[in-house]
Amino acid sequence: MSTAQTRRHSEDDRPDGLPDGLPDERPADRPGTEGALGWLRALGPRGRRAFGGAFGGYALDSYDFFTLPLSMVAIAAYFGLDKGQTGLLTTVTLVVSAVGGALAGVLADRVGRVKALMITVITYALFTVLCGFAPNYETLLVFRALQGLGFGGEWAVGAILVAEYASARHRGRTLGAVQSAWAAGWALAVIVYTLVFQFFDADVAWRILFWTGALPALLVLWVRRHVEDAPQAAAARVASPERGSLRAVFRPGLLRTTLFAILLSTGVQGGYYTLATWVPTFLKTERGLTVVGTGGYLTLLISGAFIGYLTGGHLTDRIGRKRNIALFALLSAASVLAYTQIPAGANTLLLVLGFPLGFCMSAIFSGFGSFLAELYPTPVRGTGQGLTYNTGRAIGAVFPTLVGFLSESWGVGGALVFGAVGYGIAVVALLGLPETRGKELG
């Protein structure tokens, strides 16, 4: 083997892309790791492949999730559901996602990040497709619940996989970029929804939208061939007798962290999923927008979300994890109040405010991947992150159902104000958690 080939092989084997002869040089300190895309170059070859797998998995996770909110009006009409029943479809997905998230976290610590990632992607894709075959509401409810098993685990596993490749200096913006995949998947879902509902009758269009949820199966084939766990993290994980232990994240040294991290996740996700679930219905039923009109309004909302994820990622590295979350919790609550209280007939203003609403409610998530990963040691990082993020998601799932029931008397717009309460809970939770910016991961 030539010297050049040996050097390329060595660089590819190192998780940070460095030759083996430079063990002390951190990837964030090398030339070429500055600038807008310095965080991506700092990952090294393996890290970039891990980033691609996590980004694709989360984008398609988002796509499969949004097949339901976008189809809710058609599903409600097809099965003759009230708003409480349609809200329950989202709630059961999020509640079961707590179980899926905890299981995926344990799997990530016991069998590895990549294997757990593939299992979660296959699970949510399979049950999304089956939703399209549901003959009645009860069957749809069961399939949607089982979809939550994969949906709950994918983000946590993918975020940990990338976090263990990223340097402390770049981890916030790197995980913020992974988080932006949610907006990419959301946008793809809106585009497909608009096309499907334009060309097919609503009674069959919602089924077709669910069937397109088979797309993630293609990603699994690529991940299986090209993505690996970070070597140092894998070694540290395997060496510990506590790896994948649920009991370990509740031991005295981690109990406080776990409880407050669950509370933080509850507040942020309670607010977010209230909006993600009910804004499409709000635009159609109370603003009288058509399918194309709703897609146009959601485009601005999603554009704000994508930029919000990237901006929040940079800010969380600059001002810290806790300050970033607190800042955007307050701005998100204010945006919800402004968006839902716009007087009837002022749809142009509604369009304009969609951008800051999407920006704020997404930027708050940018620090989550790095923050939760940094709160736990390597042997239980998957378990801790999967459990706290998804338990919070399950408890926060009460919000969409509550809005569904309240909307019968308050209207959807009035009930959406309740989502702002979640952001207040998040700010309170931050008081019990440490700042972790700059922490190195094993």
XYZ file of C-alpha atoms in Angstrom:
442
model
C 0.000 0.000 0.000
C 1.378 3.452 -0.916
C 2.100 6.182 1.635
C -0.810 8.266 0.337
C -3.180 5.294 0.559
C -1.994 4.532 4.088
C -2.602 8.112 5.140
C -6.121 8.197 3.624
C -6.938 4.892 5.334
C -5.679 6.225 8.664
C -7.666 9.437 8.377
C -10.848 7.553 7.571
C -10.360 5.233 10.571
C -10.015 8.076 13.051
C -13.440 9.361 14.241
C -12.300 12.943 13.918
C -10.642 12.418 10.517
C -7.104 13.030 11.890
C -4.085 10.901 11.071
C -3.106 8.594 13.937
C 0.127 10.519 14.395
C -1.708 13.573 15.703
C -3.515 12.290 18.798
C -3.506 15.507 20.768
C -4.913 17.877 18.161
C -8.662 18.475 18.566
C -10.675 18.587 15.307
C -12.123 21.975 16.220
C -8.613 23.472 16.386
C -7.407 22.382 12.944
C -7.263 24.678 9.914
C -10.450 24.445 7.880
C -12.794 24.107 10.869
C -13.634 27.803 10.956
C -16.409 29.464 8.979
C -20.034 28.596 8.374
C -19.370 24.915 7.593
C -16.392 24.406 9.897
C -18.509 22.237 12.186
C -19.156 19.834 9.292
C -15.494 19.557 8.292
C -14.555 19.012 11.946
C -16.643 15.825 12.065
C -14.248 13.933 9.810
C -15.307 11.334 7.203
C -17.043 8.936 9.597
C -18.696 11.736 11.489
C -20.087 13.215 8.286
C -21.573 9.849 7.324
C -23.116 9.598 10.804
C -24.509 13.104 10.334
C -26.045 12.078 6.997
C -27.715 9.044 8.554
C -29.075 10.991 11.521
C -30.254 13.891 9.347
C -32.035 11.579 6.902
C -33.584 9.533 9.680
C -34.939 12.573 11.477
C -36.231 14.195 8.270
C -38.188 11.066 7.387
C -39.313 10.714 11.012
C -40.787 14.205 10.663
C -42.326 13.340 7.308
C -44.075 10.291 8.731
C -45.286 12.224 11.774
C -46.855 15.018 9.723
C -48.846 12.629 7.552
C -51.371 12.671 10.408
C -51.794 16.401 11.198
C -52.041 17.210 7.497
C -54.692 14.523 7.000
C -56.702 15.175 10.167
C -59.578 17.049 8.535
C -60.006 14.299 5.908
C -59.691 11.523 8.507
C -62.222 13.190 10.804
C -64.696 13.464 7.929
C -64.082 9.886 6.742
C -64.620 8.262 10.159
C -67.033 10.890 11.559
C -64.759 11.993 14.430
C -65.034 14.939 16.780
C -62.021 17.116 17.640
C -61.313 15.221 20.843
C -61.014 11.942 18.957
C -58.774 13.419 16.273
C -56.565 14.995 18.953
C -56.275 11.582 20.600
C -54.571 10.220 17.465
C -51.659 12.585 18.074
C -51.695 12.080 21.830
C -51.470 8.287 21.630
C -48.533 8.608 19.212
C -46.668 10.849 21.631
C -47.539 8.815 24.734
C -46.301 5.550 23.209
C -43.229 7.412 21.945
C -42.105 7.589 25.591
C -41.915 3.799 25.651
C -40.230 3.740 22.247
C -37.736 6.400 23.279
C -36.788 4.603 26.482
C -36.410 1.257 24.680
C -34.367 2.811 21.858
C -32.111 4.523 24.389
C -31.455 1.239 26.178
C -30.795 -0.463 22.827
C -28.403 2.320 21.810
C -26.353 1.762 24.965
C -26.413 -2.032 24.692
C -26.165 -2.871 20.975
C -24.868 0.411 19.559
C -26.199 3.667 18.121
C -26.336 2.585 14.468
C -28.225 -0.670 15.049
C -30.738 1.126 17.257
C -31.152 3.839 14.614
C -32.034 1.287 11.932
C -34.559 -0.455 14.200
C -36.366 2.812 14.972
C -36.533 3.865 11.310
C -37.945 0.509 10.192
C -40.542 0.606 12.984
C -41.974 4.053 12.261
C -41.982 3.443 8.490
C -43.830 0.122 8.779
C -46.632 1.389 10.988
C -47.054 4.634 9.039
C -47.759 2.546 5.929
C -50.185 0.329 7.870
C -52.112 3.436 8.986
C -53.095 3.876 5.344
C -54.828 0.489 5.401
C -56.810 1.089 8.603
C -60.482 0.052 8.080
C -61.770 1.980 11.108
C -60.815 4.568 13.735
C -59.847 1.993 16.370
C -57.390 0.252 14.050
C -55.899 3.578 12.985
C -55.456 4.461 16.667
C -53.555 1.212 17.308
C -51.313 1.585 14.238
C -50.570 5.193 15.089
C -49.673 4.184 18.636
C -47.247 1.537 17.365
C -45.767 4.090 14.957
C -44.889 6.044 18.085
C -42.467 3.296 19.163
C -40.112 4.096 16.285
C -40.930 7.800 16.205
C -39.964 8.141 19.862
C -36.550 6.590 19.540
C -35.121 7.916 16.274
C -34.202 11.449 17.324
C -32.512 10.477 20.568
C -30.419 7.742 18.952
C -29.425 9.865 15.954
C -28.565 12.860 18.127
C -26.301 10.788 20.374
C -24.594 9.180 17.376
C -23.621 12.604 16.009
C -22.927 14.204 19.414
C -20.210 11.622 20.094
C -18.418 12.575 16.875
C -18.747 16.352 17.387
C -16.271 18.489 19.311
C -17.474 20.454 22.343
C -16.845 23.689 20.473
C -19.128 22.783 17.552
C -21.607 20.406 19.178
C -24.475 22.887 19.510
C -24.504 23.967 15.866
C -23.866 20.395 14.672
C -26.885 19.054 16.568
C -28.852 22.153 15.547
C -28.207 21.164 11.930
C -29.473 17.636 12.666
C -32.544 19.183 14.276
C -33.185 21.229 11.109
C -33.975 17.929 9.393
C -37.365 18.114 11.134
C -38.238 21.187 9.074
C -36.975 19.502 5.897
C -39.214 16.491 6.512
C -42.132 18.746 7.403
C -41.679 20.672 4.152
C -41.563 17.466 2.115
C -44.765 16.275 3.811
C -46.550 19.545 2.957
C -45.448 19.322 -0.690
C -46.614 15.710 -1.040
C -49.828 16.487 0.856
C -50.614 19.396 -1.470
C -50.074 17.264 -4.571
C -51.920 14.189 -3.295
C -54.954 16.128 -2.071
C -55.085 18.099 -5.319
C -55.206 15.004 -7.539
C -57.161 12.537 -5.392
C -60.442 12.644 -3.526
C -59.952 13.279 0.206
C -61.412 9.867 1.095
C -58.457 8.109 -0.529
C -55.847 10.890 -0.456
C -55.168 10.523 3.276
C -54.461 6.818 2.761
C -52.023 7.522 -0.094
C -50.209 10.053 2.091
C -49.651 7.402 4.760
C -48.454 4.883 2.143
C -45.689 7.268 1.087
C -44.310 6.728 4.600
C -42.448 3.702 3.200
C -39.657 6.042 1.982
C -37.430 5.589 5.102
C -36.773 1.947 4.183
C -34.327 3.192 1.529
C -32.365 5.116 4.175
C -31.867 1.986 6.286
C -30.000 0.291 3.422
C -27.568 3.223 3.202
C -27.049 3.476 6.983
C -26.325 -0.244 7.232
C -23.497 0.039 4.700
C -21.924 3.385 5.543
C -22.479 4.485 9.173
C -20.572 3.392 12.303
C -20.564 4.335 15.996
C -17.841 6.689 17.240
C -14.990 4.327 18.319
C -14.087 5.986 21.646
C -17.709 6.204 22.742
C -18.358 2.589 21.736
C -15.366 1.416 23.786
C -16.405 3.424 26.855
C -19.984 2.180 26.567
C -19.084 -1.500 26.278
C -16.632 -1.345 29.200
C -19.273 -0.221 31.717
C -21.444 -2.702 33.642
C -24.147 0.021 33.890
C -24.631 0.390 30.134
C -28.274 0.699 29.152
C -29.526 0.625 32.752
C -32.768 2.511 33.423
C -32.076 2.231 37.133
C -28.760 4.038 36.681
C -30.373 7.279 35.430
C -32.438 7.404 38.633
C -29.552 6.854 41.037
C -28.772 9.735 43.446
C -26.099 11.329 41.252
C -28.437 11.576 38.230
C -31.949 11.616 39.748
C -32.267 15.424 39.907
C -30.963 15.777 36.347
C -33.399 13.173 35.044
C -36.463 14.693 36.716
C -35.745 18.258 35.600
C -34.815 17.120 32.080
C -38.215 15.389 31.849
C -39.927 18.593 33.020
C -37.991 20.644 30.449
C -38.955 18.257 27.651
C -42.583 18.283 28.806
C -42.855 22.060 28.583
C -41.122 22.550 25.247
C -42.835 19.647 23.515
C -46.240 20.365 25.019
C -46.095 23.785 23.408
C -44.641 22.546 20.136
C -46.978 19.624 19.466
C -50.013 21.694 20.307
C -49.103 23.950 17.396
C -47.848 21.201 15.060
C -51.071 19.247 15.523
C -53.668 22.001 15.354
C -52.332 24.825 13.158
C -53.346 23.063 9.870
C -56.866 22.540 11.240
C -56.949 26.131 12.520
C -56.028 27.461 9.075
C -58.692 25.376 7.332
C -61.636 25.551 9.722
C -61.298 29.014 11.262
C -59.458 30.868 8.505
C -61.236 29.138 5.611
C -58.072 28.365 3.638
C -58.016 25.803 0.819
C -55.481 22.970 0.582
C -53.200 25.127 -1.566
C -53.745 28.133 0.704
C -52.894 26.110 3.795
C -49.750 24.830 2.081
C -48.706 28.416 1.336
C -49.115 29.511 4.948
C -47.280 26.441 6.213
C -44.415 27.138 3.780
C -43.593 30.373 5.585
C -43.982 28.684 8.972
C -41.625 25.872 7.922
C -39.097 28.292 6.394
C -38.935 30.071 9.731
C -38.516 26.708 11.452
C -35.564 25.666 9.270
C -33.705 28.930 9.800
C -34.624 28.822 13.490
C -32.979 25.436 13.960
C -29.732 26.612 12.361
C -29.717 29.957 14.203
C -30.487 28.325 17.528
C -27.639 25.873 16.970
C -25.126 28.698 16.623
C -26.582 30.584 19.577
C -26.459 27.591 21.907
C -22.688 27.386 21.299
C -22.288 31.119 21.878
C -24.566 31.922 24.832
C -25.006 28.469 26.362
C -27.641 25.744 26.349
C -29.842 27.157 29.117
C -29.900 30.750 27.889
C -30.801 29.652 24.371
C -33.741 27.575 25.616
C -34.962 30.316 27.978
C -34.753 33.005 25.294
C -36.769 31.085 22.741
C -39.262 29.778 25.304
C -40.277 33.368 26.033
C -40.304 34.345 22.347
C -42.310 31.224 21.415
C -44.980 31.957 24.026
C -45.289 35.532 22.748
C -45.502 34.330 19.123
C -48.278 31.826 19.939
C -50.350 34.530 21.617
C -49.859 36.910 18.685
C -50.544 34.292 15.987
C -53.763 32.932 17.453
C -55.299 36.249 18.403
C -55.088 37.927 14.996
C -58.577 39.201 14.119
C -60.632 37.432 11.460
C -60.000 38.796 7.975
C -56.362 39.718 8.695
C -54.955 36.690 6.910
C -52.049 38.649 5.423
C -50.810 39.411 8.929
C -51.306 35.746 9.788
C -49.076 34.847 6.847
C -46.345 37.255 7.941
C -46.376 36.089 11.577
C -45.987 32.462 10.483
C -42.254 33.021 9.936
C -41.355 34.244 13.464
C -43.651 31.612 14.982
C -41.853 28.817 13.115
C -38.462 30.401 13.870
C -38.962 30.643 17.648
C -40.716 27.333 18.265
C -37.908 25.517 16.428
C -34.829 27.417 17.638
C -35.642 26.316 21.175
C -34.968 22.691 20.167
C -31.531 23.355 18.683
C -29.727 22.946 21.983
C -31.626 19.843 23.086
C -29.452 17.279 21.296
C -26.213 18.612 22.754
C -27.682 19.544 26.168
C -29.246 16.153 26.946
C -26.215 14.266 25.607
C -23.912 16.322 27.847
C -26.033 15.693 30.951
C -25.301 11.941 30.978
C -22.142 9.768 31.019
C -21.430 7.582 27.979
C -22.692 4.193 29.309
C -26.207 5.596 29.943
C -26.262 8.492 27.483
C -28.732 6.781 25.167
C -30.907 5.647 28.055
C -30.957 9.073 29.712
C -31.577 11.057 26.555
C -34.166 8.636 25.170
C -36.048 8.456 28.464
C -36.135 12.154 29.346
C -36.894 13.507 25.885
C -39.676 11.049 25.175
C -41.216 10.941 28.639
C -41.522 14.704 28.330
C -43.045 14.227 24.897
C -45.595 11.759 26.313
C -46.644 14.049 29.161
C -46.684 17.022 26.795
C -49.006 14.988 24.567
C -51.824 15.853 26.935
C -51.738 19.384 25.494
C -52.989 18.544 21.944
C -55.849 16.441 23.326
C -56.810 19.147 25.804
C -56.837 21.693 22.979
C -59.063 19.335 20.988
C -61.646 19.196 23.746
C -61.393 22.896 24.631
C -61.763 23.894 20.982
C -65.369 22.672 21.026
C -66.238 25.681 23.181
C -63.270 28.043 22.779
C -62.551 27.486 19.087
C -59.235 26.089 17.862
C -57.550 29.505 17.891
C -58.609 30.219 21.465
C -57.563 26.801 22.738
C -54.129 27.055 21.051
C -53.203 29.737 23.588
C -52.859 26.894 26.076
C -49.675 25.880 24.235
C -47.942 28.964 25.640
C -48.231 27.433 29.127
C -45.798 24.714 28.092
C -43.059 27.229 27.396
C -43.473 28.672 30.883
C -42.955 25.196 32.339
C -39.716 24.878 30.355
C -38.264 28.060 31.844
C -39.002 26.811 35.370
C -37.311 23.455 34.617
C -34.047 25.162 33.624
C -33.573 26.266 37.249
C -32.787 22.668 38.227
C -30.269 21.869 35.461
C -26.552 22.733 35.083
C -25.035 24.558 32.105
C -23.010 22.097 29.996
C -21.547 24.197 27.180
C -17.935 23.166 26.449
C -18.208 19.690 27.991
C -16.204 16.963 26.250
C -17.841 13.560 25.655
C -15.996 10.247 25.983
